Tab-separated table of C-alpha atoms in Angstrom:
chain	number	residue	atom	x	y	z
A	20	MET	CA	21.642	-14.775	-15.179
A	21	VAL	CA	19.522	-13.386	-13.120
A	22	ASN	CA	19.546	-15.839	-9.722
A	23	GLY	CA	19.217	-15.864	-5.688
A	24	ALA	CA	23.135	-13.866	-5.598
A	25	SER	CA	22.224	-10.704	-8.031
A	26	VAL	CA	19.188	-10.527	-6.149
A	27	VAL	CA	20.588	-10.064	-2.751
A	28	ALA	CA	23.351	-8.179	-4.409
A	29	ALA	CA	20.481	-5.915	-6.222
A	30	LEU	CA	19.087	-5.654	-2.485
A	31	GLU	CA	22.186	-4.560	-1.228
A	32	ASP	CA	22.989	-2.043	-3.489
A	33	ALA	CA	19.016	-0.747	-3.510
A	34	GLY	CA	19.306	0.227	0.223
A	35	ILE	CA	16.535	-2.972	1.009
A	36	THR	CA	17.031	-2.757	4.737
A	37	HIS	CA	13.791	-6.165	5.060
A	38	LEU	CA	12.385	-8.585	2.242
A	39	VAL	CA	9.038	-9.621	3.384
A	40	TRP	CA	8.342	-12.678	1.013
A	41	ILE	CA	6.175	-15.769	0.199
A	42	PRO	CA	8.212	-17.547	-2.539
A	43	ASP	CA	6.135	-19.104	-5.013
A	44	SER	CA	8.208	-21.874	-7.329
A	45	HIS	CA	10.711	-18.744	-9.258
A	46	PHE	CA	11.173	-16.998	-6.241
A	47	GLY	CA	11.830	-19.856	-4.322
A	48	THR	CA	15.432	-20.923	-6.248
A	49	TRP	CA	16.323	-17.455	-4.318
A	50	GLU	CA	15.643	-18.818	-1.235
A	51	ALA	CA	19.693	-20.380	-0.398
A	52	ALA	CA	20.861	-17.015	-1.220
A	53	LEU	CA	18.470	-14.969	1.210
A	54	SER	CA	18.868	-16.989	3.644
A	55	ALA	CA	22.654	-16.751	3.601
A	56	SER	CA	22.684	-13.093	3.609
A	57	ARG	CA	21.601	-10.618	5.902
A	58	PHE	CA	17.778	-10.130	4.340
A	59	LYS	CA	17.496	-13.466	5.989
A	60	PRO	CA	13.503	-13.409	4.755
A	61	ILE	CA	10.545	-12.478	7.189
A	62	ARG	CA	8.298	-15.116	6.334
A	63	PRO	CA	4.460	-14.528	6.668
A	64	CYS	CA	1.902	-17.133	5.891
A	65	ARG	CA	-0.379	-15.266	3.877
A	66	GLU	CA	0.401	-12.126	1.372
A	67	GLY	CA	-2.648	-9.280	2.884
A	68	GLU	CA	-0.247	-10.310	5.920
A	69	ALA	CA	3.270	-9.631	4.452
A	70	VAL	CA	1.711	-5.852	3.449
A	71	GLY	CA	0.624	-5.741	7.113
A	72	VAL	CA	4.334	-6.705	8.626
A	73	ALA	CA	5.735	-4.006	5.603
A	74	ILE	CA	3.331	-1.721	6.962
A	75	GLY	CA	4.865	-1.558	10.850
A	76	LEU	CA	8.456	-1.927	9.277
A	77	MET	CA	7.609	1.783	6.901
A	78	LEU	CA	6.509	3.307	9.916
A	79	GLY	CA	9.471	2.431	12.229
A	80	GLY	CA	11.840	4.114	9.243
A	81	ALA	CA	13.160	0.953	7.885
A	82	LYS	CA	12.575	0.085	3.500
A	83	PRO	CA	11.248	-3.358	3.201
A	84	LEU	CA	10.570	-4.922	0.013
A	85	VAL	CA	7.612	-7.821	-0.648
A	86	VAL	CA	7.666	-10.406	-2.531
A	87	MET	CA	4.617	-12.433	-3.719
A	88	GLN	CA	3.060	-13.809	-6.552
A	89	CYS	CA	0.411	-12.502	-8.356
A	90	THR	CA	-1.836	-15.131	-7.005
A	91	GLY	CA	-1.379	-13.765	-3.625
A	92	PHE	CA	-1.282	-10.053	-5.079
A	93	PHE	CA	-4.944	-10.437	-6.066
A	94	GLU	CA	-5.838	-11.547	-2.385
A	95	ALA	CA	-3.454	-9.109	-0.522
A	96	GLY	CA	-5.675	-6.014	-2.364
A	97	ASP	CA	-7.327	-4.748	0.775
A	98	ALA	CA	-3.859	-4.167	2.351
A	99	VAL	CA	-2.198	-2.856	-0.436
A	100	ARG	CA	-4.838	-0.325	-0.414
A	101	ASN	CA	-4.352	0.392	3.004
A	102	ALA	CA	-0.433	0.759	3.019
A	103	ALA	CA	-0.305	2.956	-0.353
A	104	HIS	CA	-3.738	4.733	-0.288
A	105	ASP	CA	-4.941	5.258	2.705
A	106	LEU	CA	-1.556	5.359	4.662
A	107	LYS	CA	0.241	6.753	1.755
A	108	LEU	CA	3.700	4.600	2.912
A	109	PRO	CA	5.996	4.114	-0.391
A	110	LEU	CA	5.161	0.130	-0.894
A	111	LYS	CA	7.504	-1.640	-2.675
A	112	LEU	CA	6.794	-4.914	-4.017
A	113	ILE	CA	7.960	-7.301	-6.676
A	114	VAL	CA	5.001	-9.421	-7.966
A	115	GLY	CA	5.523	-12.574	-10.009
A	116	VAL	CA	3.416	-12.954	-13.186
A	117	ARG	CA	2.773	-16.505	-13.103
A	118	SER	CA	2.996	-18.416	-16.518
A	119	TRP	CA	3.852	-15.170	-18.094
A	120	HIS	CA	6.144	-16.918	-20.535
A	121	ALA	CA	3.809	-19.474	-21.640
A	122	ALA	CA	1.265	-17.247	-22.419
A	123	GLN	CA	3.073	-15.523	-24.527
A	124	ALA	CA	4.033	-18.250	-26.537
A	125	GLY	CA	0.684	-19.206	-26.403
A	126	LYS	CA	1.069	-22.440	-24.350
A	127	SER	CA	-0.556	-21.762	-20.908
A	128	ARG	CA	-4.743	-20.804	-20.270
A	129	ASP	CA	-3.960	-19.370	-17.051
A	130	THR	CA	-5.348	-16.373	-16.334
A	131	CYS	CA	-2.654	-14.568	-13.671
A	132	PRO	CA	-0.911	-13.031	-16.605
A	133	HIS	CA	-4.194	-11.192	-17.956
A	134	PHE	CA	-5.071	-10.194	-14.646
A	135	ALA	CA	-2.041	-9.466	-12.635
A	136	ASP	CA	-1.426	-6.382	-15.334
A	137	LYS	CA	-5.325	-5.510	-14.842
A	138	LEU	CA	-5.239	-5.910	-10.959
A	139	VAL	CA	-2.026	-3.498	-10.635
A	140	ALA	CA	-3.241	-1.149	-12.531
A	141	ALA	CA	-6.692	-1.066	-10.781
A	142	TRP	CA	-4.682	-0.532	-7.313
A	143	GLU	CA	-2.953	2.854	-8.694
A	144	LEU	CA	0.078	1.306	-8.843
A	145	PRO	CA	3.338	2.544	-10.787
A	146	HIS	CA	4.850	-0.170	-12.149
A	147	THR	CA	7.128	-1.407	-14.178
A	148	ARG	CA	7.834	-5.095	-16.228
A	149	PHE	CA	10.746	-7.320	-16.047
A	150	ASP	CA	11.760	-10.415	-17.607
A	151	PRO	CA	14.822	-12.133	-15.526
A	152	THR	CA	15.292	-14.334	-18.818
A	153	ALA	CA	15.776	-11.334	-21.507
A	154	ALA	CA	18.051	-9.358	-18.920
A	155	THR	CA	21.709	-9.809	-17.036
A	156	PRO	CA	22.115	-9.218	-13.254
A	157	GLU	CA	23.166	-5.339	-14.320
A	158	GLN	CA	19.611	-4.529	-15.296
A	159	ALA	CA	18.298	-6.251	-12.404
A	160	ALA	CA	19.932	-4.095	-10.093
A	161	GLY	CA	18.544	-1.059	-12.180
A	162	ALA	CA	14.844	-2.202	-11.805
A	163	ILE	CA	14.858	-2.541	-7.878
A	164	ARG	CA	17.162	0.383	-7.047
A	165	ASP	CA	14.222	2.568	-9.448
A	166	LEU	CA	11.609	0.810	-7.437
A	167	ALA	CA	13.523	1.617	-3.805
A	168	ALA	CA	14.471	5.161	-4.968
A	169	GLY	CA	10.744	6.282	-5.833
A	170	PRO	CA	9.450	8.349	-3.448
A	171	GLY	CA	5.721	6.518	-3.402
A	172	PRO	CA	4.603	2.910	-3.774
A	173	GLY	CA	5.981	0.905	-6.835
A	174	VAL	CA	5.445	-2.783	-8.204
A	175	ILE	CA	8.106	-4.633	-11.177
A	176	LEU	CA	5.721	-7.186	-12.309
A	177	TRP	CA	8.203	-10.050	-12.286
A	178	ALA	CA	7.825	-12.593	-15.831
A	179	GLU	CA	8.151	-16.296	-14.804
B	19	MET	CA	-16.701	-10.394	31.931
B	20	MET	CA	-15.440	-7.175	31.594
B	21	THR	CA	-16.580	-3.926	29.857
B	22	LEU	CA	-14.054	-2.721	27.096
B	23	ARG	CA	-13.767	0.453	29.129
B	24	GLU	CA	-12.287	-1.759	32.154
B	25	ALA	CA	-10.207	-3.221	30.383
B	26	LEU	CA	-8.361	-0.618	28.563
B	27	GLU	CA	-8.481	0.991	31.445
B	28	VAL	CA	-5.552	-1.638	33.105
B	29	VAL	CA	-3.782	-1.483	29.273
B	30	ALA	CA	-3.601	2.117	30.246
B	31	ALA	CA	-2.221	1.692	33.704
B	32	HIS	CA	0.631	-0.914	32.315
B	33	ARG	CA	1.885	0.405	29.032
B	34	ARG	CA	4.342	1.809	30.015
B	35	ASP	CA	6.080	3.669	27.107
B	36	HIS	CA	5.231	1.090	24.916
B	37	VAL	CA	3.356	1.805	21.485
B	38	VAL	CA	-0.023	0.639	21.495
B	39	ILE	CA	-1.836	-0.095	18.376
B	40	PRO	CA	-6.187	-0.009	18.978
B	41	THR	CA	-7.980	-0.843	16.495
B	42	MET	CA	-12.124	-1.102	15.266
B	43	ALA	CA	-13.810	-0.736	18.633
B	44	SER	CA	-10.853	-0.443	21.028
B	45	ILE	CA	-11.192	3.141	18.737
B	46	GLY	CA	-13.966	4.391	20.770
B	47	VAL	CA	-12.702	4.326	24.041
B	48	TRP	CA	-8.779	4.408	23.708
B	49	PRO	CA	-8.080	8.206	22.995
B	50	ALA	CA	-10.096	9.405	26.461
B	51	LEU	CA	-7.262	7.095	28.113
B	52	SER	CA	-4.153	8.234	25.871
B	53	ASP	CA	-3.922	10.490	23.528
B	54	THR	CA	0.238	10.851	23.111
B	55	PRO	CA	2.104	10.235	19.780
B	56	ARG	CA	3.152	6.719	20.854
B	57	ASP	CA	-0.643	5.596	20.361
B	58	PHE	CA	-1.198	4.794	16.850
B	59	HIS	CA	-4.806	4.168	16.439
B	60	TYR	CA	-5.017	1.676	12.915
B	61	LEU	CA	-7.668	3.501	11.020
B	62	PRO	CA	-8.423	3.621	8.221
B	63	SER	CA	-6.808	-0.401	8.627
B	64	SER	CA	-7.017	-3.040	6.378
B	65	MET	CA	-8.956	-4.844	8.686
B	66	GLY	CA	-6.879	-7.800	10.626
B	67	GLN	CA	-3.838	-7.007	10.023
B	68	MET	CA	-2.939	-4.828	13.323
B	69	VAL	CA	-0.912	-7.738	14.812
B	70	SER	CA	1.282	-7.611	11.331
B	71	VAL	CA	1.788	-4.217	11.727
B	72	GLY	CA	3.127	-4.110	15.570
B	73	LEU	CA	5.598	-7.215	14.103
B	74	GLY	CA	6.613	-4.739	11.380
B	75	LEU	CA	7.187	-2.302	13.958
B	76	CYS	CA	8.796	-4.276	16.444
B	77	LEU	CA	10.938	-5.645	13.422
B	78	ALA	CA	12.146	-2.012	12.805
B	79	LYS	CA	13.167	-0.832	16.105
B	80	PRO	CA	14.636	-3.498	18.065
B	81	GLY	CA	13.601	-3.394	21.019
B	82	LEU	CA	10.757	-1.571	20.741
B	83	GLY	CA	7.857	-3.119	23.192
B	84	VAL	CA	4.186	-3.000	21.361
B	85	VAL	CA	0.816	-3.882	22.412
B	86	VAL	CA	-1.621	-4.363	19.623
B	87	LEU	CA	-5.613	-3.917	20.579
B	88	ALA	CA	-6.586	-6.804	18.668
B	89	GLY	CA	-10.513	-7.814	18.310
B	90	ASP	CA	-11.473	-11.439	17.738
B	91	GLY	CA	-13.253	-10.315	14.489
B	92	SER	CA	-9.884	-8.737	12.991
B	93	LEU	CA	-7.998	-11.696	14.793
B	94	LEU	CA	-10.466	-14.317	12.730
B	95	MET	CA	-9.570	-12.644	9.607
B	96	ASN	CA	-5.908	-12.943	9.589
B	97	LEU	CA	-5.017	-15.595	12.419
B	98	GLY	CA	-1.689	-16.992	10.478
B	99	CYS	CA	-0.414	-14.031	11.625
B	100	LEU	CA	-0.333	-15.381	15.253
B	101	VAL	CA	1.667	-18.161	13.366
B	102	THR	CA	4.266	-15.069	11.742
B	103	ALA	CA	4.747	-13.709	15.454
B	104	GLY	CA	5.307	-16.640	17.498
B	105	GLN	CA	8.802	-16.879	15.070
B	106	TYR	CA	10.219	-14.040	17.051
B	107	ARG	CA	11.586	-13.013	19.937
B	108	VAL	CA	9.876	-9.685	20.256
B	109	PRO	CA	8.480	-7.157	22.747
B	110	LEU	CA	4.666	-7.814	21.434
B	111	SER	CA	1.961	-8.363	22.695
B	112	VAL	CA	-1.370	-8.815	21.217
B	113	VAL	CA	-4.433	-7.762	23.722
B	114	LEU	CA	-7.002	-9.648	22.210
B	115	ILE	CA	-10.918	-8.243	22.588
B	116	ASP	CA	-13.460	-11.347	22.611
B	117	ASN	CA	-16.832	-9.947	22.532
B	118	GLY	CA	-17.620	-12.502	20.379
B	119	LEU	CA	-19.338	-9.634	18.081
B	120	TYR	CA	-18.735	-7.320	15.091
B	121	GLU	CA	-19.299	-4.801	16.843
B	122	VAL	CA	-19.018	-1.631	14.501
B	123	THR	CA	-21.008	-3.130	12.264
B	124	GLY	CA	-23.989	-3.992	15.052
B	125	GLY	CA	-23.364	-6.541	16.782
B	126	GLN	CA	-23.523	-9.915	14.136
B	127	PRO	CA	-22.286	-12.932	16.444
B	128	LEU	CA	-18.891	-13.863	15.151
B	129	ALA	CA	-17.866	-17.331	13.177
B	130	GLY	CA	-17.660	-19.629	16.354
B	131	ALA	CA	-18.592	-17.037	19.345
B	132	GLY	CA	-17.821	-18.478	22.461
B	133	ARG	CA	-16.280	-21.747	20.994
B	134	VAL	CA	-12.843	-20.544	19.657
B	135	ASP	CA	-9.876	-20.873	22.666
B	136	PHE	CA	-7.702	-18.522	21.579
B	137	GLY	CA	-5.337	-18.948	24.272
B	138	ALA	CA	-5.000	-22.855	22.719
B	139	LEU	CA	-4.097	-21.324	18.914
B	140	ALA	CA	-1.688	-18.248	20.246
B	141	ARG	CA	-0.041	-21.717	21.981
B	142	ALA	CA	0.079	-23.484	19.209
B	143	ALA	CA	0.771	-20.973	16.959
B	144	GLY	CA	4.695	-20.152	18.982
B	145	PHE	CA	3.443	-17.631	22.128
B	146	ASP	CA	5.305	-19.109	25.192
B	147	ARG	CA	3.594	-16.615	27.137
B	148	VAL	CA	-0.344	-17.446	27.060
B	149	TYR	CA	-2.637	-15.339	30.059
B	150	GLY	CA	-6.231	-15.266	29.892
B	151	TYR	CA	-8.958	-13.133	32.345
B	152	GLU	CA	-12.505	-13.196	32.420
B	153	SER	CA	-12.859	-10.318	34.757
B	154	ALA	CA	-11.526	-6.298	35.277
B	155	GLY	CA	-10.696	-7.388	38.584
B	156	GLU	CA	-8.434	-10.576	37.345
B	157	TRP	CA	-7.234	-8.568	34.684
B	158	ALA	CA	-6.362	-5.607	36.952
B	159	ALA	CA	-3.930	-7.938	39.212
B	160	GLY	CA	-2.518	-9.477	36.361
B	161	ALA	CA	-1.322	-7.273	33.931
B	162	ALA	CA	1.692	-5.941	35.641
B	163	GLU	CA	2.832	-9.400	34.357
B	164	ALA	CA	1.375	-10.175	31.804
B	165	LEU	CA	2.708	-6.760	29.960
B	166	ALA	CA	6.255	-7.249	30.920
B	167	GLY	CA	8.950	-9.496	30.376
B	168	ASP	CA	10.351	-11.720	27.284
B	169	GLY	CA	7.645	-11.381	24.370
B	170	PRO	CA	5.644	-12.357	22.040
B	171	VAL	CA	2.738	-12.082	25.074
B	172	PHE	CA	-0.976	-13.082	24.054
B	173	VAL	CA	-3.437	-11.478	26.283
B	174	TRP	CA	-7.090	-12.838	26.128
B	175	LEU	CA	-9.955	-11.121	27.549
B	176	LYS	CA	-13.446	-11.737	27.574
B	177	VAL	CA	-15.341	-8.555	27.136
B	178	ALA	CA	-18.684	-7.935	26.999
B	179	GLY	CA	-20.222	-6.684	23.655
B	180	GLU	CA	-21.944	-3.075	23.716
B	181	MET	CA	-24.561	-2.937	21.013
B	182	GLY	CA	-25.491	0.499	19.136
B	183	LYS	CA	-22.355	2.631	18.983
B	184	ALA	CA	-21.407	4.861	16.963
B	185	THR	CA	-18.348	3.925	14.543
B	186	PRO	CA	-15.740	5.009	16.091
B	187	ALA	CA	-13.069	7.488	14.284
B	188	PRO	CA	-9.227	8.019	15.085
B	189	PRO	CA	-8.895	11.887	17.085
B	190	ARG	CA	-6.537	12.932	14.612
B	191	PRO	CA	-6.220	12.364	10.815
B	192	MET	CA	-3.504	9.292	9.786
B	193	ALA	CA	-1.192	11.737	8.155
B	194	GLU	CA	-0.400	13.101	11.641
B	195	GLN	CA	-0.417	10.262	13.474
B	196	ILE	CA	2.226	8.791	11.452
B	197	GLU	CA	4.322	12.024	11.775
B	198	ARG	CA	4.082	12.035	15.316
B	199	LEU	CA	4.995	8.263	15.817
B	200	ARG	CA	7.851	8.337	13.176
B	201	ALA	CA	8.761	11.354	15.725
B	202	VAL	CA	9.154	10.103	18.344
B	203	LEU	CA	10.238	6.695	17.249
B	204	ASP	CA	13.131	8.532	15.564
B	205	ALA	CA	12.832	6.781	12.670
B	206	PRO	CA	13.287	8.652	9.163
């Protein structure tokens, strides 16, 4: 089962130095494990701001990971554009896709799953999809390792 | 009230080895005052992100001093950054250039121009050290204290708006700026 503890282990394994996050109800279940780890999360107030902090971290030689829900990703578009395309920094994101499972089951009219794919593509960010309910901790670690290892920006669309 | 150049001349005289991050209108002046690898002219930018970028640098390189030259219009786009920065005891100095205008777009007034107490906002956000100056003389006299010591620090400067200036440009391409900054910070 992919949970906070396995995510912390995956971040360690991937060489992530800092976690910048704004949790949603899914990512919030990682809070205890993250707070007890060396990845005491950096807590900004809004998602564009999270990307700004990540820009500074990357300029200073760190390897941050930014975690946010897709609703916040929608808000953060200009900061993402600036980081990935103006500054050409290797911005790494995990973006939670709200209601993805419900939408797959035909039980949600939430527009998040529809627009998450389109907006990540619009910003020309290489991305993969990951469903933590259908994956092992080892597979989660592999996905995060692949994200971190890429030379440029990248996104994992994380099914919620 | 002081001019933008007067305000920035004082910063230049007191910045020591801190990284300085000018944005927007200050980029039209700062390169003439200082253009070292520790001057990161944040343009092209995402407006409002300069304090967040400065905080990230402080967190990546513990002990590194960073001075952010923030416009009031930019800060108002991302006020939460003060709350975020207020959580950390880092040597981050936010120098607010308050002219009440979106200067680089032709001088349109800001929301709340002249009515916002930026010092109170910074204090409420967690900045323990907040300074405010209305004249170049006061700023020159207070800068040594304001820009030294523990952070984060918030400095609120009342600056005269200047109309009709060309949109500023950074002195060199962003890729070159990043390469210079990383080299001087020994950042991989």
